[in-house]
């Protein structure tokens, strides 16, 4: 399920460029797994695309380690500025997201959350 639209599609040849797309990217695990799956299938993948990129420092490291450049519409820090300026969310929530972005792994650990190897948290 990591690769869709390829099987028996005469318009897409092996060695074509692939693009991994995800609606939002926090830790970038899904994006990196998708890129690996496409590469393993013979495609060239250098970019990923998303609507909302958290700009999480762990994601930035993962993307770099996987040789991926991310293209996005906006980042979570940009969204937080807008939310703050227009008062759409409680300041406590905005501050919590900003705290998370400073050190996501420590933020999770302080709350008893642990990253899962396959993605997400538990």
mmCIF file with all atom_site columns, C-alpha atoms in Angstrom:
data_model
loop_
_atom_site.group_PDB
_atom_site.id
_atom_site.type_symbol
_atom_site.label_atom_id
_atom_site.label_alt_id
_atom_site.label_comp_id
_atom_site.label_asym_id
_atom_site.label_entity_id
_atom_site.label_seq_id
_atom_site.pdbx_PDB_ins_code
_atom_site.Cartn_x
_atom_site.Cartn_y
_atom_site.Cartn_z
_atom_site.occupancy
_atom_site.B_iso_or_equiv
_atom_site.pdbx_formal_charge
_atom_site.auth_seq_id
_atom_site.auth_comp_id
_atom_site.auth_asym_id
_atom_site.auth_atom_id
_atom_site.pdbx_PDB_model_num
ATOM 1   C CA . UNK A 1 1   ? 0.000  0.000  0.000   1.00 0.00 ? 1   UNK A CA 1
ATOM 2   C CA . UNK A 1 2   ? 3.005  2.325  0.110   1.00 0.00 ? 2   UNK A CA 1
ATOM 3   C CA . UNK A 1 3   ? 2.936  2.634  -3.681  1.00 0.00 ? 3   UNK A CA 1
ATOM 4   C CA . UNK A 1 4   ? -0.365 3.313  -5.437  1.00 0.00 ? 4   UNK A CA 1
ATOM 5   C CA . UNK A 1 5   ? -1.275 3.890  -9.061  1.00 0.00 ? 5   UNK A CA 1
ATOM 6   C CA . UNK A 1 6   ? 1.729  2.080  -10.486 1.00 0.00 ? 6   UNK A CA 1
ATOM 7   C CA . UNK A 1 7   ? 0.648  -1.524 -11.062 1.00 0.00 ? 7   UNK A CA 1
ATOM 8   C CA . UNK A 1 8   ? -0.164 -2.199 -14.717 1.00 0.00 ? 8   UNK A CA 1
ATOM 9   C CA . UNK A 1 9   ? 0.015  1.515  -15.529 1.00 0.00 ? 9   UNK A CA 1
ATOM 10  C CA . UNK A 1 10  ? 1.685  1.879  -18.956 1.00 0.00 ? 10  UNK A CA 1
ATOM 11  C CA . UNK A 1 11  ? 2.261  5.598  -18.341 1.00 0.00 ? 11  UNK A CA 1
ATOM 12  C CA . UNK A 1 12  ? 4.607  4.961  -15.407 1.00 0.00 ? 12  UNK A CA 1
ATOM 13  C CA . UNK A 1 13  ? 7.854  3.172  -16.126 1.00 0.00 ? 13  UNK A CA 1
ATOM 14  C CA . UNK A 1 14  ? 10.395 1.770  -13.728 1.00 0.00 ? 14  UNK A CA 1
ATOM 15  C CA . UNK A 1 15  ? 13.173 4.336  -13.178 1.00 0.00 ? 15  UNK A CA 1
ATOM 16  C CA . UNK A 1 16  ? 10.677 7.196  -13.469 1.00 0.00 ? 16  UNK A CA 1
ATOM 17  C CA . UNK A 1 17  ? 10.719 9.926  -10.852 1.00 0.00 ? 17  UNK A CA 1
ATOM 18  C CA . UNK A 1 18  ? 8.533  9.262  -7.838  1.00 0.00 ? 18  UNK A CA 1
ATOM 19  C CA . UNK A 1 19  ? 7.010  11.749 -5.413  1.00 0.00 ? 19  UNK A CA 1
ATOM 20  C CA . UNK A 1 20  ? 5.866  10.866 -1.918  1.00 0.00 ? 20  UNK A CA 1
ATOM 21  C CA . UNK A 1 21  ? 2.813  12.875 -0.840  1.00 0.00 ? 21  UNK A CA 1
ATOM 22  C CA . UNK A 1 22  ? 1.346  13.107 2.665   1.00 0.00 ? 22  UNK A CA 1
ATOM 23  C CA . UNK A 1 23  ? -1.254 15.582 3.954   1.00 0.00 ? 23  UNK A CA 1
ATOM 24  C CA . UNK A 1 24  ? 0.872  16.504 6.986   1.00 0.00 ? 24  UNK A CA 1
ATOM 25  C CA . UNK A 1 25  ? 4.395  15.642 8.028   1.00 0.00 ? 25  UNK A CA 1
ATOM 26  C CA . UNK A 1 26  ? 5.409  15.620 11.682  1.00 0.00 ? 26  UNK A CA 1
ATOM 27  C CA . UNK A 1 27  ? 8.282  13.160 12.250  1.00 0.00 ? 27  UNK A CA 1
ATOM 28  C CA . UNK A 1 28  ? 8.532  12.253 8.507   1.00 0.00 ? 28  UNK A CA 1
ATOM 29  C CA . UNK A 1 29  ? 8.543  8.494  9.092   1.00 0.00 ? 29  UNK A CA 1
ATOM 30  C CA . UNK A 1 30  ? 5.759  7.789  6.594   1.00 0.00 ? 30  UNK A CA 1
ATOM 31  C CA . UNK A 1 31  ? 7.403  9.995  3.974   1.00 0.00 ? 31  UNK A CA 1
ATOM 32  C CA . UNK A 1 32  ? 10.766 8.268  4.451   1.00 0.00 ? 32  UNK A CA 1
ATOM 33  C CA . UNK A 1 33  ? 9.201  4.771  4.348   1.00 0.00 ? 33  UNK A CA 1
ATOM 34  C CA . UNK A 1 34  ? 7.351  5.709  1.164   1.00 0.00 ? 34  UNK A CA 1
ATOM 35  C CA . UNK A 1 35  ? 10.528 7.014  -0.454  1.00 0.00 ? 35  UNK A CA 1
ATOM 36  C CA . UNK A 1 36  ? 12.368 3.817  0.478   1.00 0.00 ? 36  UNK A CA 1
ATOM 37  C CA . UNK A 1 37  ? 9.566  1.680  -0.976  1.00 0.00 ? 37  UNK A CA 1
ATOM 38  C CA . UNK A 1 38  ? 9.604  3.638  -4.243  1.00 0.00 ? 38  UNK A CA 1
ATOM 39  C CA . UNK A 1 39  ? 13.381 3.455  -4.451  1.00 0.00 ? 39  UNK A CA 1
ATOM 40  C CA . UNK A 1 40  ? 13.319 -0.291 -3.731  1.00 0.00 ? 40  UNK A CA 1
ATOM 41  C CA . UNK A 1 41  ? 10.850 -0.640 -6.621  1.00 0.00 ? 41  UNK A CA 1
ATOM 42  C CA . UNK A 1 42  ? 13.295 1.120  -8.968  1.00 0.00 ? 42  UNK A CA 1
ATOM 43  C CA . UNK A 1 43  ? 12.033 4.697  -8.918  1.00 0.00 ? 43  UNK A CA 1
ATOM 44  C CA . UNK A 1 44  ? 14.089 7.816  -8.365  1.00 0.00 ? 44  UNK A CA 1
ATOM 45  C CA . UNK A 1 45  ? 12.835 9.824  -5.394  1.00 0.00 ? 45  UNK A CA 1
ATOM 46  C CA . UNK A 1 46  ? 14.386 13.097 -4.307  1.00 0.00 ? 46  UNK A CA 1
ATOM 47  C CA . UNK A 1 47  ? 11.349 15.083 -3.125  1.00 0.00 ? 47  UNK A CA 1
ATOM 48  C CA . UNK A 1 48  ? 8.314  14.743 -0.927  1.00 0.00 ? 48  UNK A CA 1
ATOM 49  C CA . UNK A 1 49  ? 5.277  17.008 -0.764  1.00 0.00 ? 49  UNK A CA 1
ATOM 50  C CA . UNK A 1 50  ? 2.845  17.956 1.968   1.00 0.00 ? 50  UNK A CA 1
ATOM 51  C CA . UNK A 1 51  ? 0.292  20.569 2.891   1.00 0.00 ? 51  UNK A CA 1
ATOM 52  C CA . UNK A 1 52  ? 1.416  21.084 6.506   1.00 0.00 ? 52  UNK A CA 1
ATOM 53  C CA . UNK A 1 53  ? 5.035  20.488 7.509   1.00 0.00 ? 53  UNK A CA 1
ATOM 54  C CA . UNK A 1 54  ? 5.599  20.621 11.269  1.00 0.00 ? 54  UNK A CA 1
ATOM 55  C CA . UNK A 1 55  ? 9.235  21.635 10.676  1.00 0.00 ? 55  UNK A CA 1
ATOM 56  C CA . UNK A 1 56  ? 10.017 19.275 13.527  1.00 0.00 ? 56  UNK A CA 1
ATOM 57  C CA . UNK A 1 57  ? 13.821 19.081 13.984  1.00 0.00 ? 57  UNK A CA 1
ATOM 58  C CA . UNK A 1 58  ? 13.611 15.266 14.101  1.00 0.00 ? 58  UNK A CA 1
ATOM 59  C CA . UNK A 1 59  ? 11.821 15.294 10.736  1.00 0.00 ? 59  UNK A CA 1
ATOM 60  C CA . UNK A 1 60  ? 14.411 17.619 9.251   1.00 0.00 ? 60  UNK A CA 1
ATOM 61  C CA . UNK A 1 61  ? 17.131 15.150 10.314  1.00 0.00 ? 61  UNK A CA 1
ATOM 62  C CA . UNK A 1 62  ? 15.209 12.144 8.949   1.00 0.00 ? 62  UNK A CA 1
ATOM 63  C CA . UNK A 1 63  ? 14.552 13.814 5.607   1.00 0.00 ? 63  UNK A CA 1
ATOM 64  C CA . UNK A 1 64  ? 18.209 14.745 5.259   1.00 0.00 ? 64  UNK A CA 1
ATOM 65  C CA . UNK A 1 65  ? 19.299 11.204 6.180   1.00 0.00 ? 65  UNK A CA 1
ATOM 66  C CA . UNK A 1 66  ? 16.986 9.847  3.467   1.00 0.00 ? 66  UNK A CA 1
ATOM 67  C CA . UNK A 1 67  ? 18.137 12.366 0.863   1.00 0.00 ? 67  UNK A CA 1
ATOM 68  C CA . UNK A 1 68  ? 14.717 13.984 0.585   1.00 0.00 ? 68  UNK A CA 1
ATOM 69  C CA . UNK A 1 69  ? 13.770 17.596 0.038   1.00 0.00 ? 69  UNK A CA 1
ATOM 70  C CA . UNK A 1 70  ? 10.321 18.518 1.342   1.00 0.00 ? 70  UNK A CA 1
ATOM 71  C CA . UNK A 1 71  ? 7.974  20.851 -0.544  1.00 0.00 ? 71  UNK A CA 1
ATOM 72  C CA . UNK A 1 72  ? 5.124  22.256 1.562   1.00 0.00 ? 72  UNK A CA 1
ATOM 73  C CA . UNK A 1 73  ? 2.427  24.907 1.581   1.00 0.00 ? 73  UNK A CA 1
ATOM 74  C CA . UNK A 1 74  ? 3.079  26.085 5.143   1.00 0.00 ? 74  UNK A CA 1
ATOM 75  C CA . UNK A 1 75  ? 4.776  25.058 8.387   1.00 0.00 ? 75  UNK A CA 1
ATOM 76  C CA . UNK A 1 76  ? 3.371  24.572 11.855  1.00 0.00 ? 76  UNK A CA 1
ATOM 77  C CA . UNK A 1 77  ? 5.340  27.574 13.188  1.00 0.00 ? 77  UNK A CA 1
ATOM 78  C CA . UNK A 1 78  ? 3.742  29.738 10.468  1.00 0.00 ? 78  UNK A CA 1
ATOM 79  C CA . UNK A 1 79  ? 0.303  28.365 11.316  1.00 0.00 ? 79  UNK A CA 1
ATOM 80  C CA . UNK A 1 80  ? 0.852  29.085 15.008  1.00 0.00 ? 80  UNK A CA 1
ATOM 81  C CA . UNK A 1 81  ? 1.637  32.739 14.253  1.00 0.00 ? 81  UNK A CA 1
ATOM 82  C CA . UNK A 1 82  ? -1.631 33.034 12.326  1.00 0.00 ? 82  UNK A CA 1
ATOM 83  C CA . UNK A 1 83  ? -3.577 31.267 15.087  1.00 0.00 ? 83  UNK A CA 1
ATOM 84  C CA . UNK A 1 84  ? -2.048 33.622 17.640  1.00 0.00 ? 84  UNK A CA 1
ATOM 85  C CA . UNK A 1 85  ? -2.673 36.757 15.574  1.00 0.00 ? 85  UNK A CA 1
ATOM 86  C CA . UNK A 1 86  ? -6.324 35.884 14.964  1.00 0.00 ? 86  UNK A CA 1
ATOM 87  C CA . UNK A 1 87  ? -7.006 34.278 18.353  1.00 0.00 ? 87  UNK A CA 1
ATOM 88  C CA . UNK A 1 88  ? -8.332 31.076 16.794  1.00 0.00 ? 88  UNK A CA 1
ATOM 89  C CA . UNK A 1 89  ? -6.820 28.784 19.430  1.00 0.00 ? 89  UNK A CA 1
ATOM 90  C CA . UNK A 1 90  ? -6.085 29.077 23.141  1.00 0.00 ? 90  UNK A CA 1
ATOM 91  C CA . UNK A 1 91  ? -2.640 30.515 23.841  1.00 0.00 ? 91  UNK A CA 1
ATOM 92  C CA . UNK A 1 92  ? -1.902 27.487 26.027  1.00 0.00 ? 92  UNK A CA 1
ATOM 93  C CA . UNK A 1 93  ? -2.340 25.181 23.012  1.00 0.00 ? 93  UNK A CA 1
ATOM 94  C CA . UNK A 1 94  ? -0.170 27.400 20.815  1.00 0.00 ? 94  UNK A CA 1
ATOM 95  C CA . UNK A 1 95  ? 2.544  27.501 23.480  1.00 0.00 ? 95  UNK A CA 1
ATOM 96  C CA . UNK A 1 96  ? 2.334  23.707 23.828  1.00 0.00 ? 96  UNK A CA 1
ATOM 97  C CA . UNK A 1 97  ? 2.990  23.201 20.128  1.00 0.00 ? 97  UNK A CA 1
ATOM 98  C CA . UNK A 1 98  ? 5.905  25.605 20.258  1.00 0.00 ? 98  UNK A CA 1
ATOM 99  C CA . UNK A 1 99  ? 7.337  23.732 23.250  1.00 0.00 ? 99  UNK A CA 1
ATOM 100 C CA . UNK A 1 100 ? 6.954  20.469 21.318  1.00 0.00 ? 100 UNK A CA 1
ATOM 101 C CA . UNK A 1 101 ? 8.872  21.869 18.342  1.00 0.00 ? 101 UNK A CA 1
ATOM 102 C CA . UNK A 1 102 ? 11.897 22.808 20.465  1.00 0.00 ? 102 UNK A CA 1
ATOM 103 C CA . UNK A 1 103 ? 12.622 19.161 21.387  1.00 0.00 ? 103 UNK A CA 1
ATOM 104 C CA . UNK A 1 104 ? 9.908  16.757 20.221  1.00 0.00 ? 104 UNK A CA 1
ATOM 105 C CA . UNK A 1 105 ? 11.464 13.623 21.697  1.00 0.00 ? 105 UNK A CA 1
ATOM 106 C CA . UNK A 1 106 ? 11.866 15.139 25.168  1.00 0.00 ? 106 UNK A CA 1
ATOM 107 C CA . UNK A 1 107 ? 8.359  16.594 24.965  1.00 0.00 ? 107 UNK A CA 1
ATOM 108 C CA . UNK A 1 108 ? 6.989  13.118 24.242  1.00 0.00 ? 108 UNK A CA 1
ATOM 109 C CA . UNK A 1 109 ? 9.097  11.452 26.937  1.00 0.00 ? 109 UNK A CA 1
ATOM 110 C CA . UNK A 1 110 ? 7.862  13.929 29.570  1.00 0.00 ? 110 UNK A CA 1
ATOM 111 C CA . UNK A 1 111 ? 4.327  12.792 28.755  1.00 0.00 ? 111 UNK A CA 1
ATOM 112 C CA . UNK A 1 112 ? 5.089  9.072  28.747  1.00 0.00 ? 112 UNK A CA 1
ATOM 113 C CA . UNK A 1 113 ? 4.888  8.811  24.962  1.00 0.00 ? 113 UNK A CA 1
ATOM 114 C CA . UNK A 1 114 ? 7.393  6.780  22.978  1.00 0.00 ? 114 UNK A CA 1
ATOM 115 C CA . UNK A 1 115 ? 8.028  6.834  19.231  1.00 0.00 ? 115 UNK A CA 1
ATOM 116 C CA . UNK A 1 116 ? 7.233  3.550  17.501  1.00 0.00 ? 116 UNK A CA 1
ATOM 117 C CA . UNK A 1 117 ? 9.691  2.201  14.935  1.00 0.00 ? 117 UNK A CA 1
ATOM 118 C CA . UNK A 1 118 ? 6.935  1.841  12.333  1.00 0.00 ? 118 UNK A CA 1
ATOM 119 C CA . UNK A 1 119 ? 5.733  5.391  12.911  1.00 0.00 ? 119 UNK A CA 1
ATOM 120 C CA . UNK A 1 120 ? 3.533  7.253  15.327  1.00 0.00 ? 120 UNK A CA 1
ATOM 121 C CA . UNK A 1 121 ? 3.645  7.150  19.106  1.00 0.00 ? 121 UNK A CA 1
ATOM 122 C CA . UNK A 1 122 ? 2.339  4.919  21.850  1.00 0.00 ? 122 UNK A CA 1
#
